[in-house]
C-alpha positions as a printed Julia matrix, in Angstrom:
380×3 Matrix{Float64}:
  -3.21  -33.5    -3.12
  -0.05  -32.58   -1.16
   0.01  -28.9    -2.51
  -3.77  -28.39   -1.41
  -2.86  -29.72    2.1
   0.4   -27.45    2.18
  -2.35  -24.47    1.24
  -4.74  -25.44    3.79
  -2.14  -25.79    6.08
  -0.41  -22.41    5.35
  -3.7   -20.7     5.67
  -4.47  -22.61    9.19
  -3.73  -19.49   10.85
  -6.92  -17.67    9.68
  -8.77  -20.37   10.3
  -7.55  -20.72   14.04
  -7.13  -16.9    14.91
 -11.0   -16.76   13.93
 -11.71  -19.68   16.09
  -9.55  -18.64   19.0
 -10.91  -15.18   19.04
 -14.35  -16.36   18.82
 -14.9   -14.48   15.12
 -17.34  -16.82   14.18
 -19.07  -14.62   11.69
 -15.57  -13.77   10.3
 -14.96  -18.05    9.67
 -18.5   -18.67    8.28
 -17.82  -15.9     6.01
 -14.34  -17.22    4.58
 -14.99  -21.23    5.1
 -16.85  -21.42    1.52
 -14.33  -19.14   -0.48
 -11.28  -21.07    1.17
 -12.78  -24.36    0.2
 -13.31  -22.95   -3.39
 -10.16  -21.46   -3.28
  -7.85  -23.51   -1.34
  -9.31  -27.08   -1.78
 -11.08  -26.73   -5.16
  -8.69  -23.95   -6.41
 -11.42  -22.62   -8.84
  -9.02  -19.78   -9.8
  -6.37  -22.37  -11.32
  -8.92  -24.93  -12.56
 -11.64  -23.23  -14.17
 -11.2   -20.74  -17.28
 -14.16  -18.76  -16.06
 -15.75  -19.08  -12.4
 -19.48  -18.1   -11.81
 -20.19  -16.89   -8.24
 -23.7   -16.59   -6.84
 -24.35  -13.09   -5.62
 -25.94  -11.68   -3.06
 -26.98   -8.01   -2.53
 -29.28   -5.16   -2.84
 -29.16   -2.13   -4.67
 -30.15    1.22   -3.79
 -32.01    3.95   -5.76
 -32.31    7.77   -5.24
 -35.16    9.15   -6.62
 -34.37   12.48   -4.7
 -30.8    12.78   -6.37
 -29.43   14.3    -3.05
 -25.7    15.59   -3.79
 -24.75   15.19    0.11
 -21.05   14.69    0.3
 -18.95   17.43   -1.16
 -15.46   15.63   -0.54
 -16.7    12.55   -2.98
 -18.23   15.25   -5.46
 -14.67   16.8    -5.64
 -13.12   13.22   -6.08
 -15.88   12.77   -8.99
 -14.71   16.24  -10.65
 -10.93   15.2   -10.6
 -11.85   11.57  -12.05
 -13.52   13.41  -14.89
 -10.81   15.67  -15.64
  -7.81   12.71  -15.51
  -9.22    9.96  -17.63
  -6.72    8.66  -20.03
  -6.77    6.14  -23.11
  -4.73    3.06  -22.43
  -4.53    2.54  -26.26
  -3.89    6.42  -27.4
  -1.72    7.0   -24.32
   0.71    4.87  -23.97
   3.19    3.69  -26.74
   2.66   -0.24  -27.14
   4.7     0.23  -30.62
   7.83    0.82  -27.95
  10.11   -2.48  -27.98
  10.13   -4.49  -24.76
  13.06   -6.88  -24.13
  12.09   -8.93  -20.72
  15.07  -10.42  -20.55
  17.06   -7.57  -21.0
  20.36   -6.79  -18.62
  20.35   -3.04  -19.84
  17.05   -2.02  -19.22
  15.85   -4.56  -16.48
  12.28   -5.62  -15.71
  13.25   -5.57  -12.02
  16.49   -5.67  -10.33
  18.21   -8.84   -9.55
  18.18   -7.82   -5.77
  14.24   -8.27   -5.88
  14.59  -11.83   -6.77
  14.31  -13.92   -3.37
  17.13  -16.24   -4.14
  19.28  -13.63   -5.53
  22.27  -14.88   -3.05
  21.07  -18.65   -3.35
  24.18  -20.65   -4.93
  21.61  -22.03   -7.34
  20.77  -18.62   -8.48
  24.51  -17.08   -8.46
  24.87  -20.2   -10.8
  22.52  -19.03  -13.65
  23.81  -17.57  -16.89
  22.89  -14.16  -17.82
  20.0   -15.1   -19.82
  18.52  -17.92  -17.38
  18.87  -14.97  -14.78
  17.1   -12.76  -17.31
  14.07  -15.58  -17.55
  13.39  -15.72  -13.76
  13.28  -11.51  -13.8
  11.22  -11.93  -17.02
   8.78  -14.51  -14.77
   8.8   -12.78  -11.59
   7.65   -9.51  -12.84
   4.66  -11.58  -15.14
   3.54  -13.46  -11.81
   3.57  -10.21   -9.81
   1.72   -8.15  -12.51
  -0.69  -11.16  -13.04
  -1.5   -10.95   -9.99
  -2.38   -7.22  -10.46
  -4.33   -8.1   -13.57
  -6.44  -10.43  -11.46
  -6.93   -8.24   -8.58
  -8.48   -5.27  -11.46
 -10.81   -7.66  -12.61
 -12.39   -8.05   -9.06
 -11.89   -4.45   -8.61
 -13.7    -4.1   -11.82
 -16.94   -6.55  -10.43
 -16.88   -5.05   -7.22
 -16.79   -1.33   -8.26
 -19.65   -2.21  -10.01
 -21.75   -3.95   -7.11
 -20.39   -1.09   -4.96
 -22.23    1.69   -7.27
 -25.37    0.15   -7.1
 -25.41   -0.48   -3.47
 -23.78    2.47   -1.75
 -26.28    4.84   -0.32
 -25.17    8.26   -1.37
 -25.45    9.92   -4.82
 -21.88   11.21   -4.77
 -20.46    8.12   -3.88
 -22.67    6.49   -7.1
 -21.41    8.84   -9.52
 -17.74    8.82   -8.28
 -17.92    4.65   -8.86
 -19.19    4.99  -12.31
 -15.76    6.66  -12.93
 -14.11    3.91  -10.84
 -15.66    1.24  -12.92
 -14.46    2.93  -15.98
 -10.95    2.69  -14.61
 -10.53   -0.67  -13.5
 -11.72   -1.31  -16.69
  -8.84    0.52  -18.39
  -6.53   -1.19  -15.85
  -7.35   -4.58  -16.72
  -7.02   -3.69  -20.52
  -3.72   -2.01  -19.83
  -2.31   -4.98  -17.28
  -3.27   -7.95  -20.02
  -1.96   -5.99  -22.63
   1.3    -6.01  -21.2
   1.35   -9.63  -20.38
   0.52  -11.07  -23.23
   2.25   -8.5   -25.99
   5.23   -7.27  -23.74
   6.04  -10.33  -21.33
   4.08  -13.1   -23.31
   3.68  -14.54  -20.19
   0.2   -14.82  -17.84
   0.06  -16.63  -14.59
  -2.89  -17.94  -12.86
  -4.72  -16.24   -9.81
  -2.45  -16.93   -6.62
  -5.21  -19.11   -4.17
  -4.92  -16.4    -1.44
  -6.01  -13.71   -3.93
  -8.99  -15.53   -5.14
 -10.26  -16.46   -1.66
 -10.36  -12.57   -0.92
 -12.05  -11.92   -4.15
 -14.88  -14.7    -3.78
 -15.32  -13.43   -0.27
 -15.7    -9.66   -0.77
 -18.05  -10.45   -4.35
 -20.08  -13.22   -2.65
 -20.9   -11.23    0.77
 -24.28   -9.49    0.78
 -22.94   -6.05    2.43
 -21.92   -3.41    0.4
 -19.38   -1.81    3.3
 -17.25   -5.04    3.14
 -16.74   -5.3    -0.32
 -15.62   -1.48   -0.07
 -13.7    -2.44    2.87
 -12.25   -5.72    1.1
 -11.47   -4.04   -2.02
 -10.94   -0.22   -1.52
  -9.13   -0.44    1.47
  -7.48   -3.8     1.58
  -6.54   -4.98   -2.21
  -6.53   -1.3    -3.87
  -4.44   -0.22   -0.75
  -2.0    -2.95   -1.17
  -1.48   -2.43   -5.07
  -1.09    1.19   -4.19
   2.0     0.38   -2.52
   3.22   -2.58   -4.95
   2.56    0.1    -7.86
   4.97    2.41   -6.17
   7.31   -0.25   -5.17
   7.93   -1.27   -8.9
   7.48    2.04  -10.65
  10.98    3.18   -8.51
  12.55    0.08   -9.49
  12.08   -1.07  -12.74
  14.25    0.36  -15.88
  11.56   -0.53  -18.07
  10.11    2.83  -19.84
   6.71    1.48  -20.72
   5.94   -0.29  -17.45
   7.33    2.7   -15.48
   4.36    5.22  -17.74
   2.02    2.67  -17.24
   2.28    2.36  -13.6
   2.53    6.07  -13.24
  -0.9     6.3   -14.82
  -2.46    3.63  -12.75
  -1.09    4.9    -9.45
  -2.93    8.27  -10.17
  -6.04    6.5   -10.72
  -5.72    4.15   -7.42
  -5.12    7.38   -5.16
  -8.36    8.34   -5.95
 -10.16    4.76   -5.52
  -8.39    4.47   -1.98
  -9.3     8.09   -0.92
 -13.13    7.16   -2.49
 -13.12    3.95    0.17
 -11.77    5.72    2.97
 -13.93    8.87    3.0
 -17.39    6.57    2.6
 -16.36    3.67    5.52
 -15.18    6.57    7.79
 -18.68    8.32    7.58
 -20.44    4.76    7.44
 -18.83    3.26   10.21
 -18.85    6.21   13.11
 -22.85    6.26   12.0
 -24.49    3.48   10.63
 -22.76    0.12   12.62
 -23.23   -0.96   16.16
 -19.86   -1.94   17.86
 -20.61   -5.5    17.17
 -20.59   -5.31   14.03
 -17.65   -2.78   14.18
 -15.48   -5.4    15.84
 -16.84   -8.02   13.44
 -15.55   -6.05   10.57
 -12.09   -5.24   12.48
 -11.71   -9.32   12.63
 -12.43   -9.75    9.19
  -9.73   -7.09    7.6
  -7.17   -8.41   10.01
  -7.77  -12.29    8.55
  -7.62  -10.41    4.76
  -4.32   -8.57    5.76
  -2.97  -12.03    6.75
  -4.22  -13.72    3.35
  -2.91  -11.0     1.57
   0.41  -10.92    3.2
   0.66  -14.57    2.1
  -0.46  -13.57   -1.29
   3.05  -12.73   -1.98
   5.05  -15.8    -1.22
   4.72  -16.7    -5.19
   4.04  -20.06   -5.38
   3.08  -19.99   -8.65
   6.59  -18.59   -9.79
   8.22  -20.88   -7.43
   6.27  -23.97   -9.1
   7.6   -23.06  -12.36
  11.08  -21.82  -12.01
  12.36  -23.97   -8.25
  10.0   -26.66   -7.06
  12.94  -28.99   -9.0
  15.38  -27.72   -6.36
  13.63  -26.42   -3.23
  11.05  -27.45   -0.96
   7.84  -25.28   -0.43
   9.04  -24.58    3.06
  12.29  -23.69    1.97
  11.18  -21.13   -0.3
   8.81  -20.06    1.71
  11.66  -19.35    4.45
  13.91  -17.68    2.01
  11.03  -15.16    0.75
  10.21  -14.51    4.07
  13.7   -14.04    5.14
  14.34  -11.84    1.51
  15.64   -8.26    2.65
  14.06   -6.7    -0.96
  10.86   -8.96   -0.59
  10.56   -7.6     3.3
  10.92   -4.07    1.66
   8.18   -4.9    -0.87
   5.94   -6.12    1.63
   6.45   -3.43    3.75
   5.8    -0.81    1.41
   2.49   -2.54    0.03
   1.01   -2.46    3.75
   2.28    1.0     4.22
  -1.14    1.92    2.52
  -3.26   -0.39    3.89
  -2.95    0.11    7.67
  -3.26    3.8     8.31
  -6.44    3.79    6.02
  -7.38    1.17    8.38
  -7.1     3.48   11.53
  -8.51    6.35    9.86
 -11.89    4.29    9.46
 -11.42    3.28   13.05
 -11.03   -0.67   12.44
  -7.24   -0.75   14.19
  -8.38   -0.34   17.69
  -6.17   -1.56   20.8
  -8.22   -5.25   20.75
  -6.37   -6.04   17.46
  -3.05   -3.97   17.9
  -1.41   -6.78   19.04
  -2.48   -9.27   15.86
  -1.13   -6.39   13.23
   2.13   -6.5    15.48
   2.47  -10.01   15.69
   2.86  -10.34   11.78
   4.99   -7.11   11.67
   2.52   -4.56   10.39
   1.49   -2.07   13.19
   4.72    0.09   12.51
   2.92    1.77    9.47
  -0.17    2.63   11.64
   1.56    6.35   12.11
   1.59    6.94    8.3
  -0.7     9.08    6.51
  -3.78    8.03    5.33
  -5.13    8.39    2.07
  -7.11   11.9     2.12
  -3.7    13.16    3.56
  -1.68   12.3     0.14
  -1.61   13.35   -2.59
  -1.32   11.38   -6.19
   2.04   13.15   -6.51
   2.98   11.83   -2.69
   2.08    8.74   -3.77
   4.3     8.75   -7.1
   7.26    9.75   -4.94
   6.53    7.25   -2.19
   6.5     9.96    0.58
């Protein structure tokens, strides 16, 4: 019960912000997912979770090809398919606790300077690296399953044929990502963590909302954008060759997905929604950004490795003040905030909210349509 109350308290600002800003529609859309994720903890307690869906599919019997930039993305997607079974060398030996080829440098571990970590033996530090990487990749796996389902829904619901055609390639991409992350976690790290409660809330919220553009916003802009930054960070810091190769393939796919999301929503929000509806989506995006920011407090990893030595409040303080974890979070949100600005969801009305949680600094970075996959691989 204590951990449940702590989870609700930790997400209190989300609910308070919604009330203070009179975001009652946002509040209503989040209450059910928050209850299922934070109180019932369905992601932790259920092996399989059914969700009731309510949205409309849209057919185009004229087959109008009216979106040339989406058509170009579709061609790029067809030419860039890869086979996770054949194109990655799964026979390669991976020592997840290796000091010579560490999964991640010790500097990324939040407690790297804490006396409790300093006292660990080299073998114990290897277990810490393995655990933290397994936690990160597990959350990516869960996010990719959400992306697989969301891509399928949006492909049915989006009104433009070129978007549907590209969406069909994204469904294949996301299935491949689920396969890839699951294989690496189970065969190489031999460890899999349950979904983080905050990530569950976001996935539940966007899956059960009947509006296709909110599914797009939640998955293509928020979750996929965050993952794109995280993948780039891990790729640049890992010394494990198979993981580095795997992330290179995935980043190339994700670059197309986020580009697609920006194209679709930029047009839709400029021409198809009222100012009231745009404000609601702007508020919703901020609440999701707040949830995703808290997702990387790594409580599941803490509970396994450090709950015996530190209170959860002390752990949160250390993580939030950790220099490398701060860089990690900044790298992730660097790929979200410019896209929100490009699609018209970063007005003066909400800028101070992003500034308050340290995310406004990224508004002048390049948005997805202005970046190539190579730019992302080189973190430009």
